[in-house]
PDB file of N, CA and C in Angstrom:
ATOM      1  N   GLY A   1       4.047 -41.790  28.097  1.00 71.00           N
ATOM      2  CA  GLY A   1       4.345 -43.136  28.481  1.00 71.00           C
ATOM      3  C   GLY A   1       5.389 -43.172  29.577  1.00 71.00           C
ATOM      4  N   LEU A   2       5.636 -44.344  30.057  1.00 78.00           N
ATOM      5  CA  LEU A   2       6.627 -44.554  31.106  1.00 78.00           C
ATOM      6  C   LEU A   2       8.009 -44.709  30.496  1.00 78.00           C
ATOM      7  N   ASN A   3       8.995 -44.157  31.157  1.00 84.00           N
ATOM      8  CA  ASN A   3      10.366 -44.244  30.693  1.00 84.00           C
ATOM      9  C   ASN A   3      11.145 -45.181  31.618  1.00 84.00           C
ATOM     10  N   TRP A   4      10.693 -46.438  31.710  1.00 83.00           N
ATOM     11  CA  TRP A   4      11.340 -47.416  32.568  1.00 83.00           C
ATOM     12  C   TRP A   4      12.234 -48.318  31.725  1.00 83.00           C
ATOM     13  N   THR A   5      13.357 -48.728  32.306  1.00 83.00           N
ATOM     14  CA  THR A   5      14.212 -49.687  31.608  1.00 83.00           C
ATOM     15  C   THR A   5      13.759 -51.103  31.965  1.00 83.00           C
ATOM     16  N   ALA A   6      13.854 -51.985  31.017  1.00 81.00           N
ATOM     17  CA  ALA A   6      13.478 -53.381  31.247  1.00 81.00           C
ATOM     18  C   ALA A   6      14.676 -54.135  31.808  1.00 81.00           C
ATOM     19  N   PRO A   7      14.460 -55.066  32.753  1.00 78.00           N
ATOM     20  CA  PRO A   7      15.578 -55.847  33.285  1.00 78.00           C
ATOM     21  C   PRO A   7      16.124 -56.787  32.214  1.00 78.00           C
ATOM     22  N   ASN A   8      17.410 -57.096  32.317  1.00 80.00           N
ATOM     23  CA  ASN A   8      18.011 -58.004  31.340  1.00 80.00           C
ATOM     24  C   ASN A   8      17.716 -59.463  31.705  1.00 80.00           C
ATOM     25  N   TYR A   9      18.069 -60.366  30.815  1.00 74.00           N
ATOM     26  CA  TYR A   9      17.766 -61.788  30.969  1.00 74.00           C
ATOM     27  C   TYR A   9      18.363 -62.366  32.256  1.00 74.00           C
ATOM     28  N   SER A  10      19.608 -62.029  32.571  1.00 80.00           N
ATOM     29  CA  SER A  10      20.261 -62.565  33.771  1.00 80.00           C
ATOM     30  C   SER A  10      19.535 -62.146  35.039  1.00 80.00           C
ATOM     31  N   THR A  11      19.100 -60.905  35.089  1.00 79.00           N
ATOM     32  CA  THR A  11      18.371 -60.415  36.256  1.00 79.00           C
ATOM     33  C   THR A  11      17.061 -61.176  36.421  1.00 79.00           C
ATOM     34  N   LEU A  12      16.343 -61.375  35.336  1.00 76.00           N
ATOM     35  CA  LEU A  12      15.080 -62.112  35.406  1.00 76.00           C
ATOM     36  C   LEU A  12      15.298 -63.546  35.875  1.00 76.00           C
ATOM     37  N   CYS A  13      16.322 -64.214  35.361  1.00 74.00           N
ATOM     38  CA  CYS A  13      16.606 -65.594  35.753  1.00 74.00           C
ATOM     39  C   CYS A  13      16.947 -65.708  37.234  1.00 74.00           C
ATOM     40  N   ARG A  14      17.744 -64.769  37.752  1.00 77.00           N
ATOM     41  CA  ARG A  14      18.112 -64.798  39.167  1.00 77.00           C
ATOM     42  C   ARG A  14      16.902 -64.562  40.064  1.00 77.00           C
ATOM     43  N   ARG A  15      16.029 -63.671  39.670  1.00 76.00           N
ATOM     44  CA  ARG A  15      14.910 -63.274  40.531  1.00 76.00           C
ATOM     45  C   ARG A  15      13.680 -64.162  40.406  1.00 76.00           C
ATOM     46  N   GLN A  16      13.602 -64.989  39.372  1.00 72.00           N
ATOM     47  CA  GLN A  16      12.394 -65.779  39.181  1.00 72.00           C
ATOM     48  C   GLN A  16      12.157 -66.768  40.319  1.00 72.00           C
ATOM     49  N   LYS A  17      13.200 -67.174  41.015  1.00 70.00           N
ATOM     50  CA  LYS A  17      13.042 -68.098  42.130  1.00 70.00           C
ATOM     51  C   LYS A  17      12.378 -67.441  43.331  1.00 70.00           C
ATOM     52  N   HIS A  18      12.381 -66.125  43.379  1.00 72.00           N
ATOM     53  CA  HIS A  18      11.878 -65.411  44.549  1.00 72.00           C
ATOM     54  C   HIS A  18      10.585 -64.646  44.283  1.00 72.00           C
ATOM     55  N   ILE A  19       9.985 -64.862  43.134  1.00 70.00           N
ATOM     56  CA  ILE A  19       8.759 -64.145  42.803  1.00 70.00           C
ATOM     57  C   ILE A  19       7.567 -64.902  43.378  1.00 70.00           C
ATOM     58  N   ASP A  20       6.771 -64.237  44.198  1.00 70.00           N
ATOM     59  CA  ASP A  20       5.542 -64.821  44.723  1.00 70.00           C
ATOM     60  C   ASP A  20       4.379 -64.353  43.862  1.00 70.00           C
ATOM     61  N   ILE A  21       3.616 -65.305  43.381  1.00 70.00           N
ATOM     62  CA  ILE A  21       2.483 -64.986  42.524  1.00 70.00           C
ATOM     63  C   ILE A  21       1.207 -65.388  43.244  1.00 70.00           C
ATOM     64  N   ALA A  22       0.286 -64.449  43.367  1.00 71.00           N
ATOM     65  CA  ALA A  22      -1.012 -64.739  43.979  1.00 71.00           C
ATOM     66  C   ALA A  22      -1.999 -65.093  42.874  1.00 71.00           C
ATOM     67  N   ILE A  23      -2.643 -66.242  43.016  1.00 72.00           N
ATOM     68  CA  ILE A  23      -3.619 -66.690  42.030  1.00 72.00           C
ATOM     69  C   ILE A  23      -4.999 -66.252  42.502  1.00 72.00           C
ATOM     70  N   SER A  24      -5.686 -65.458  41.692  1.00 76.00           N
ATOM     71  CA  SER A  24      -7.032 -65.029  42.082  1.00 76.00           C
ATOM     72  C   SER A  24      -8.009 -66.183  41.865  1.00 76.00           C
ATOM     73  N   TYR A  25      -9.040 -66.246  42.703  1.00 76.00           N
ATOM     74  CA  TYR A  25      -9.989 -67.352  42.639  1.00 76.00           C
ATOM     75  C   TYR A  25     -11.305 -66.950  43.282  1.00 76.00           C
ATOM     76  N   GLN A  26     -12.329 -67.763  43.027  1.00 74.00           N
ATOM     77  CA  GLN A  26     -13.621 -67.637  43.682  1.00 74.00           C
ATOM     78  C   GLN A  26     -13.848 -68.902  44.479  1.00 74.00           C
ATOM     79  N   LYS A  27     -14.241 -68.775  45.737  1.00 75.00           N
ATOM     80  CA  LYS A  27     -14.483 -69.951  46.561  1.00 75.00           C
ATOM     81  C   LYS A  27     -15.707 -70.701  46.068  1.00 75.00           C
ATOM     82  N   GLY A  28     -15.624 -72.022  46.113  1.00 71.00           N
ATOM     83  CA  GLY A  28     -16.770 -72.862  45.782  1.00 71.00           C
ATOM     84  C   GLY A  28     -17.762 -72.875  46.936  1.00 71.00           C
ATOM     85  N   SER A  29     -18.917 -73.438  46.715  1.00 73.00           N
ATOM     86  CA  SER A  29     -19.973 -73.420  47.731  1.00 73.00           C
ATOM     87  C   SER A  29     -19.809 -74.503  48.791  1.00 73.00           C
ATOM     88  N   ASP A  30     -19.134 -75.597  48.481  1.00 79.00           N
ATOM     89  CA  ASP A  30     -19.044 -76.734  49.410  1.00 79.00           C
ATOM     90  C   ASP A  30     -17.633 -76.995  49.911  1.00 79.00           C
ATOM     91  N   GLY A  31     -16.834 -75.997  50.098  1.00 82.00           N
ATOM     92  CA  GLY A  31     -15.447 -76.224  50.474  1.00 82.00           C
ATOM     93  C   GLY A  31     -14.638 -76.551  49.229  1.00 82.00           C
ATOM     94  N   LEU A  32     -13.400 -76.894  49.417  1.00 89.00           N
ATOM     95  CA  LEU A  32     -12.496 -77.115  48.289  1.00 89.00           C
ATOM     96  C   LEU A  32     -12.230 -78.599  48.102  1.00 89.00           C
ATOM     97  N   HIS A  33     -12.545 -79.103  46.930  1.00 91.00           N
ATOM     98  CA  HIS A  33     -12.175 -80.456  46.525  1.00 91.00           C
ATOM     99  C   HIS A  33     -11.032 -80.271  45.537  1.00 91.00           C
ATOM    100  N   LEU A  34      -9.808 -80.475  46.013  1.00 91.00           N
ATOM    101  CA  LEU A  34      -8.612 -80.155  45.238  1.00 91.00           C
ATOM    102  C   LEU A  34      -8.130 -81.370  44.452  1.00 91.00           C
ATOM    103  N   LEU A  35      -7.998 -81.208  43.149  1.00 94.00           N
ATOM    104  CA  LEU A  35      -7.450 -82.248  42.281  1.00 94.00           C
ATOM    105  C   LEU A  35      -5.996 -81.898  41.979  1.00 94.00           C
ATOM    106  N   ILE A  36      -5.088 -82.857  42.182  1.00 93.00           N
ATOM    107  CA  ILE A  36      -3.657 -82.636  41.969  1.00 93.00           C
ATOM    108  C   ILE A  36      -3.203 -83.482  40.784  1.00 93.00           C
ATOM    109  N   ASP A  37      -2.469 -82.874  39.872  1.00 92.00           N
ATOM    110  CA  ASP A  37      -1.900 -83.607  38.746  1.00 92.00           C
ATOM    111  C   ASP A  37      -0.661 -82.860  38.262  1.00 92.00           C
ATOM    112  N   SER A  38       0.075 -83.489  37.378  1.00 92.00           N
ATOM    113  CA  SER A  38       1.262 -82.831  36.828  1.00 92.00           C
ATOM    114  C   SER A  38       1.411 -83.202  35.362  1.00 92.00           C
ATOM    115  N   THR A  39       2.196 -82.412  34.683  1.00 90.00           N
ATOM    116  CA  THR A  39       2.491 -82.667  33.277  1.00 90.00           C
ATOM    117  C   THR A  39       3.936 -82.281  33.001  1.00 90.00           C
ATOM    118  N   GLY A  40       4.560 -82.977  32.081  1.00 89.00           N
ATOM    119  CA  GLY A  40       5.932 -82.669  31.699  1.00 89.00           C
ATOM    120  C   GLY A  40       5.958 -81.583  30.641  1.00 89.00           C
ATOM    121  N   MET A  41       6.956 -80.719  30.728  1.00 83.00           N
ATOM    122  CA  MET A  41       7.092 -79.618  29.774  1.00 83.00           C
ATOM    123  C   MET A  41       8.537 -79.547  29.302  1.00 83.00           C
ATOM    124  N   LYS A  42       8.725 -79.453  28.006  1.00 77.00           N
ATOM    125  CA  LYS A  42      10.059 -79.276  27.446  1.00 77.00           C
ATOM    126  C   LYS A  42      10.236 -77.794  27.150  1.00 77.00           C
ATOM    127  N   PHE A  43      11.332 -77.233  27.609  1.00 67.00           N
ATOM    128  CA  PHE A  43      11.600 -75.820  27.391  1.00 67.00           C
ATOM    129  C   PHE A  43      12.520 -75.642  26.198  1.00 67.00           C
ATOM    130  N   LEU A  44      12.146 -74.761  25.307  1.00 62.00           N
ATOM    131  CA  LEU A  44      13.003 -74.442  24.172  1.00 62.00           C
ATOM    132  C   LEU A  44      14.088 -73.484  24.626  1.00 62.00           C
ATOM    133  N   GLY A  45      15.258 -73.673  24.125  1.00 61.00           N
ATOM    134  CA  GLY A  45      16.341 -72.793  24.524  1.00 61.00           C
ATOM    135  C   GLY A  45      17.487 -72.873  23.542  1.00 61.00           C
ATOM    136  N   GLU A  46      18.657 -72.462  24.003  1.00 61.00           N
ATOM    137  CA  GLU A  46      19.813 -72.398  23.121  1.00 61.00           C
ATOM    138  C   GLU A  46      20.221 -73.769  22.613  1.00 61.00           C
ATOM    139  N   GLY A  47      19.875 -74.826  23.324  1.00 65.00           N
ATOM    140  CA  GLY A  47      20.236 -76.172  22.903  1.00 65.00           C
ATOM    141  C   GLY A  47      19.479 -76.658  21.678  1.00 65.00           C
ATOM    142  N   GLU A  48      18.363 -76.019  21.335  1.00 65.00           N
ATOM    143  CA  GLU A  48      17.580 -76.439  20.174  1.00 65.00           C
ATOM    144  C   GLU A  48      18.405 -76.352  18.889  1.00 65.00           C
ATOM    145  N   TRP A  49      19.153 -75.282  18.714  1.00 65.00           N
ATOM    146  CA  TRP A  49      19.979 -75.123  17.522  1.00 65.00           C
ATOM    147  C   TRP A  49      21.012 -76.243  17.450  1.00 65.00           C
ATOM    148  N   LYS A  50      21.628 -76.538  18.588  1.00 69.00           N
ATOM    149  CA  LYS A  50      22.656 -77.578  18.637  1.00 69.00           C
ATOM    150  C   LYS A  50      22.065 -78.938  18.246  1.00 69.00           C
ATOM    151  N   ARG A  51      20.854 -79.249  18.735  1.00 70.00           N
ATOM    152  CA  ARG A  51      20.225 -80.523  18.399  1.00 70.00           C
ATOM    153  C   ARG A  51      19.877 -80.607  16.910  1.00 70.00           C
ATOM    154  N   LYS A  52      19.451 -79.485  16.338  1.00 69.00           N
ATOM    155  CA  LYS A  52      19.117 -79.492  14.912  1.00 69.00           C
ATOM    156  C   LYS A  52      20.371 -79.708  14.061  1.00 69.00           C
ATOM    157  N   LYS A  53      21.474 -79.143  14.493  1.00 70.00           N
ATOM    158  CA  LYS A  53      22.705 -79.241  13.714  1.00 70.00           C
ATOM    159  C   LYS A  53      23.413 -80.581  13.906  1.00 70.00           C
ATOM    160  N   HIS A  54      23.495 -81.062  15.163  1.00 69.00           N
ATOM    161  CA  HIS A  54      24.301 -82.241  15.476  1.00 69.00           C
ATOM    162  C   HIS A  54      23.489 -83.481  15.833  1.00 69.00           C
ATOM    163  N   GLY A  55      22.183 -83.386  15.859  1.00 69.00           N
ATOM    164  CA  GLY A  55      21.345 -84.533  16.215  1.00 69.00           C
ATOM    165  C   GLY A  55      20.973 -84.511  17.688  1.00 69.00           C
ATOM    166  N   PRO A  56      19.994 -85.337  18.049  1.00 66.00           N
ATOM    167  CA  PRO A  56      19.511 -85.332  19.436  1.00 66.00           C
ATOM    168  C   PRO A  56      20.534 -85.916  20.408  1.00 66.00           C
ATOM    169  N   GLU A  57      20.474 -85.432  21.617  1.00 61.00           N
ATOM    170  CA  GLU A  57      21.317 -85.960  22.693  1.00 61.00           C
ATOM    171  C   GLU A  57      20.515 -86.997  23.465  1.00 61.00           C
ATOM    172  N   TYR A  58      21.194 -87.727  24.292  1.00 53.00           N
ATOM    173  CA  TYR A  58      20.514 -88.735  25.090  1.00 53.00           C
ATOM    174  C   TYR A  58      19.738 -88.112  26.247  1.00 53.00           C
ATOM    175  N   ARG A  59      20.233 -87.013  26.772  1.00 57.00           N
ATOM    176  CA  ARG A  59      19.553 -86.353  27.894  1.00 57.00           C
ATOM    177  C   ARG A  59      18.857 -85.102  27.397  1.00 57.00           C
ATOM    178  N   ARG A  60      17.579 -85.034  27.608  1.00 61.00           N
ATOM    179  CA  ARG A  60      16.813 -83.836  27.282  1.00 61.00           C
ATOM    180  C   ARG A  60      16.377 -83.197  28.582  1.00 61.00           C
ATOM    181  N   GLN A  61      16.270 -81.879  28.574  1.00 70.00           N
ATOM    182  CA  GLN A  61      15.875 -81.149  29.773  1.00 70.00           C
ATOM    183  C   GLN A  61      14.363 -80.955  29.792  1.00 70.00           C
ATOM    184  N   TRP A  62      13.734 -81.443  30.826  1.00 80.00           N
ATOM    185  CA  TRP A  62      12.295 -81.319  31.015  1.00 80.00           C
ATOM    186  C   TRP A  62      12.029 -80.724  32.382  1.00 80.00           C
ATOM    187  N   ARG A  63      10.888 -80.103  32.525  1.00 85.00           N
ATOM    188  CA  ARG A  63      10.408 -79.623  33.818  1.00 85.00           C
ATOM    189  C   ARG A  63       9.027 -80.213  34.022  1.00 85.00           C
ATOM    190  N   LYS A  64       8.613 -80.268  35.261  1.00 91.00           N
ATOM    191  CA  LYS A  64       7.297 -80.800  35.570  1.00 91.00           C
ATOM    192  C   LYS A  64       6.474 -79.710  36.236  1.00 91.00           C
ATOM    193  N   LEU A  65       5.272 -79.508  35.730  1.00 92.00           N
ATOM    194  CA  LEU A  65       4.348 -78.521  36.276  1.00 92.00           C
ATOM    195  C   LEU A  65       3.286 -79.261  37.075  1.00 92.00           C
ATOM    196  N   HIS A  66       3.264 -79.023  38.395  1.00 94.00           N
ATOM    197  CA  HIS A  66       2.275 -79.629  39.287  1.00 94.00           C
ATOM    198  C   HIS A  66       1.194 -78.584  39.536  1.00 94.00           C
ATOM    199  N   ILE A  67      -0.065 -78.977  39.388  1.00 94.00           N
ATOM    200  CA  ILE A  67      -1.146 -78.024  39.621  1.00 94.00           C
ATOM    201  C   ILE A  67      -2.206 -78.641  40.520  1.00 94.00           C
ATOM    202  N   GLY A  68      -2.847 -77.773  41.289  1.00 94.00           N
ATOM    203  CA  GLY A  68      -3.999 -78.143  42.095  1.00 94.00           C
ATOM    204  C   GLY A  68      -5.197 -77.371  41.576  1.00 94.00           C
ATOM    205  N   ILE A  69      -6.259 -78.081  41.209  1.00 94.00           N
ATOM    206  CA  ILE A  69      -7.431 -77.466  40.598  1.00 94.00           C
ATOM    207  C   ILE A  69      -8.653 -77.718  41.469  1.00 94.00           C
ATOM    208  N   ASP A  70      -9.482 -76.691  41.638  1.00 92.00           N
ATOM    209  CA  ASP A  70     -10.754 -76.819  42.339  1.00 92.00           C
ATOM    210  C   ASP A  70     -11.697 -77.634  41.456  1.00 92.00           C
ATOM    211  N   ALA A  71     -12.172 -78.770  41.953  1.00 91.00           N
ATOM    212  CA  ALA A  71     -13.020 -79.658  41.150  1.00 91.00           C
ATOM    213  C   ALA A  71     -14.350 -79.015  40.781  1.00 91.00           C
ATOM    214  N   GLU A  72     -14.852 -78.101  41.612  1.00 88.00           N
ATOM    215  CA  GLU A  72     -16.149 -77.473  41.334  1.00 88.00           C
ATOM    216  C   GLU A  72     -16.035 -76.341  40.318  1.00 88.00           C
ATOM    217  N   THR A  73     -15.073 -75.447  40.520  1.00 89.00           N
ATOM    218  CA  THR A  73     -14.968 -74.257  39.667  1.00 89.00           C
ATOM    219  C   THR A  73     -13.966 -74.422  38.526  1.00 89.00           C
ATOM    220  N   LEU A  74     -13.129 -75.466  38.594  1.00 90.00           N
ATOM    221  CA  LEU A  74     -12.061 -75.730  37.617  1.00 90.00           C
ATOM    222  C   LEU A  74     -11.017 -74.620  37.574  1.00 90.00           C
ATOM    223  N   GLN A  75     -10.903 -73.872  38.656  1.00 91.00           N
ATOM    224  CA  GLN A  75      -9.891 -72.821  38.748  1.00 91.00           C
ATOM    225  C   GLN A  75      -8.598 -73.400  39.315  1.00 91.00           C
ATOM    226  N   ILE A  76      -7.480 -72.913  38.805  1.00 92.00           N
ATOM    227  CA  ILE A  76      -6.182 -73.314  39.347  1.00 92.00           C
ATOM    228  C   ILE A  76      -6.017 -72.655  40.704  1.00 92.00           C
ATOM    229  N   ARG A  77      -5.727 -73.461  41.721  1.00 92.00           N
ATOM    230  CA  ARG A  77      -5.582 -72.946  43.076  1.00 92.00           C
ATOM    231  C   ARG A  77      -4.156 -73.034  43.587  1.00 92.00           C
ATOM    232  N   ALA A  78      -3.337 -73.916  43.015  1.00 93.00           N
ATOM    233  CA  ALA A  78      -1.949 -74.061  43.457  1.00 93.00           C
ATOM    234  C   ALA A  78      -1.119 -74.519  42.263  1.00 93.00           C
ATOM    235  N   ILE A  79       0.143 -74.094  42.262  1.00 92.00           N
ATOM    236  CA  ILE A  79       1.015 -74.433  41.133  1.00 92.00           C
ATOM    237  C   ILE A  79       2.466 -74.499  41.619  1.00 92.00           C
ATOM    238  N   GLN A  80       3.212 -75.453  41.084  1.00 91.00           N
ATOM    239  CA  GLN A  80       4.621 -75.614  41.456  1.00 91.00           C
ATOM    240  C   GLN A  80       5.376 -76.157  40.249  1.00 91.00           C
ATOM    241  N   LEU A  81       6.486 -75.557  39.897  1.00 89.00           N
ATOM    242  CA  LEU A  81       7.330 -76.012  38.799  1.00 89.00           C
ATOM    243  C   LEU A  81       8.573 -76.670  39.387  1.00 89.00           C
ATOM    244  N   THR A  82       8.851 -77.913  38.960  1.00 90.00           N
ATOM    245  CA  THR A  82       9.987 -78.660  39.501  1.00 90.00           C
ATOM    246  C   THR A  82      10.775 -79.301  38.358  1.00 90.00           C
ATOM    247  N   THR A  83      11.838 -79.988  38.731  1.00 87.00           N
ATOM    248  CA  THR A  83      12.558 -80.798  37.753  1.00 87.00           C
ATOM    249  C   THR A  83      11.723 -82.038  37.446  1.00 87.00           C
ATOM    250  N   ASN A  84      12.096 -82.760  36.406  1.00 86.00           N
ATOM    251  CA  ASN A  84      11.259 -83.870  35.952  1.00 86.00           C
ATOM    252  C   ASN A  84      11.252 -85.081  36.872  1.00 86.00           C
ATOM    253  N   ASN A  85      12.149 -85.160  37.837  1.00 89.00           N
ATOM    254  CA  ASN A  85      12.215 -86.339  38.699  1.00 89.00           C
ATOM    255  C   ASN A  85      11.469 -86.167  40.022  1.00 89.00           C
ATOM    256  N   VAL A  86      10.666 -85.118  40.164  1.00 91.00           N
ATOM    257  CA  VAL A  86       9.922 -84.864  41.398  1.00 91.00           C
ATOM    258  C   VAL A  86       8.489 -85.353  41.217  1.00 91.00           C
ATOM    259  N   SER A  87       8.011 -86.162  42.164  1.00 89.00           N
ATOM    260  CA  SER A  87       6.664 -86.721  42.060  1.00 89.00           C
ATOM    261  C   SER A  87       5.625 -85.778  42.666  1.00 89.00           C
ATOM    262  N   ASP A  88       4.349 -86.026  42.351  1.00 87.00           N
ATOM    263  CA  ASP A  88       3.260 -85.226  42.911  1.00 87.00           C
ATOM    264  C   ASP A  88       3.257 -85.296  44.437  1.00 87.00           C
ATOM    265  N   SER A  89       3.519 -86.479  44.980  1.00 91.00           N
ATOM    266  CA  SER A  89       3.484 -86.624  46.438  1.00 91.00           C
ATOM    267  C   SER A  89       4.578 -85.798  47.119  1.00 91.00           C
ATOM    268  N   GLN A  90       5.693 -85.582  46.441  1.00 94.00           N
ATOM    269  CA  GLN A  90       6.778 -84.798  47.029  1.00 94.00           C
ATOM    270  C   GLN A  90       6.444 -83.315  47.131  1.00 94.00           C
ATOM    271  N   VAL A  91       5.577 -82.802  46.274  1.00 94.00           N
ATOM    272  CA  VAL A  91       5.237 -81.377  46.308  1.00 94.00           C
ATOM    273  C   VAL A  91       3.852 -81.124  46.891  1.00 94.00           C
ATOM    274  N   LEU A  92       3.186 -82.172  47.361  1.00 94.00           N
ATOM    275  CA  LEU A  92       1.837 -82.011  47.901  1.00 94.00           C
ATOM    276  C   LEU A  92       1.800 -80.979  49.020  1.00 94.00           C
ATOM    277  N   GLY A  93       2.746 -81.030  49.930  1.00 94.00           N
ATOM    278  CA  GLY A  93       2.793 -80.059  51.028  1.00 94.00           C
ATOM    279  C   GLY A  93       2.927 -78.631  50.531  1.00 94.00           C
ATOM    280  N   ASP A  94       3.792 -78.412  49.541  1.00 94.00           N
ATOM    281  CA  ASP A  94       3.970 -77.068  48.975  1.00 94.00           C
ATOM    282  C   ASP A  94       2.696 -76.583  48.290  1.00 94.00           C
ATOM    283  N   LEU A  95       2.002 -77.491  47.611  1.00 94.00           N
ATOM    284  CA  LEU A  95       0.747 -77.114  46.956  1.00 94.00           C
ATOM    285  C   LEU A  95      -0.320 -76.760  47.992  1.00 94.00           C
ATOM    286  N   LEU A  96      -0.422 -77.561  49.043  1.00 94.00           N
ATOM    287  CA  LEU A  96      -1.419 -77.289  50.086  1.00 94.00           C
ATOM    288  C   LEU A  96      -1.112 -75.999  50.837  1.00 94.00           C
ATOM    289  N   ASP A  97       0.166 -75.653  50.967  1.00 93.00           N
ATOM    290  CA  ASP A  97       0.542 -74.400  51.636  1.00 93.00           C
ATOM    291  C   ASP A  97       0.056 -73.174  50.873  1.00 93.00           C
ATOM    292  N   GLN A  98      -0.252 -73.322  49.594  1.00 92.00           N
ATOM    293  CA  GLN A  98      -0.733 -72.199  48.792  1.00 92.00           C
ATOM    294  C   GLN A  98      -2.232 -71.939  48.983  1.00 92.00           C
ATOM    295  N   ILE A  99      -2.924 -72.854  49.656  1.00 90.00           N
ATOM    296  CA  ILE A  99      -4.351 -72.694  49.936  1.00 90.00           C
ATOM    297  C   ILE A  99      -4.482 -71.966  51.269  1.00 90.00           C
ATOM    298  N   PRO A 100      -5.319 -70.921  51.353  1.00 88.00           N
ATOM    299  CA  PRO A 100      -5.484 -70.208  52.626  1.00 88.00           C
ATOM    300  C   PRO A 100      -5.903 -71.165  53.747  1.00 88.00           C
ATOM    301  N   GLN A 101      -5.346 -70.959  54.934  1.00 88.00           N
ATOM    302  CA  GLN A 101      -5.593 -71.874  56.044  1.00 88.00           C
ATOM    303  C   GLN A 101      -7.039 -71.869  56.518  1.00 88.00           C
ATOM    304  N   ASP A 102      -7.758 -70.782  56.263  1.00 84.00           N
ATOM    305  CA  ASP A 102      -9.151 -70.726  56.707  1.00 84.00           C
ATOM    306  C   ASP A 102     -10.106 -71.435  55.742  1.00 84.00           C
ATOM    307  N   GLU A 103      -9.589 -71.977  54.654  1.00 85.00           N
ATOM    308  CA  GLU A 103     -10.439 -72.656  53.680  1.00 85.00           C
ATOM    309  C   GLU A 103     -10.441 -74.158  53.936  1.00 85.00           C
ATOM    310  N   GLN A 104     -11.627 -74.738  54.003  1.00 83.00           N
ATOM    311  CA  GLN A 104     -11.773 -76.168  54.261  1.00 83.00           C
ATOM    312  C   GLN A 104     -11.476 -76.958  52.992  1.00 83.00           C
ATOM    313  N   ILE A 105     -10.584 -77.945  53.127  1.00 82.00           N
ATOM    314  CA  ILE A 105     -10.238 -78.801  51.981  1.00 82.00           C
ATOM    315  C   ILE A 105     -10.881 -80.157  52.185  1.00 82.00           C
TER     316      ILE A 105
END
């Protein structure tokens, strides 16, 4: 087996902002009809214990996952994770930048 050390939590948190992920896909037959939507996600963390012990707080931490899906193949083609106050229209440019320029949308 491999004798590699695993990075610690702090290292992963610092580097996650700079990780580029390529999403594999198959091109549809009629160009790309991209559907954009988002959903809110609550992340579990160290605050969960505090809420169970002392009750809920007024401010909860949420993130929003914006995705672009090919309407024909239903494959995810673009993805962006933001804070909960960012709208779909604000990340549209970032989502479109993830689509290869030679592909017709």
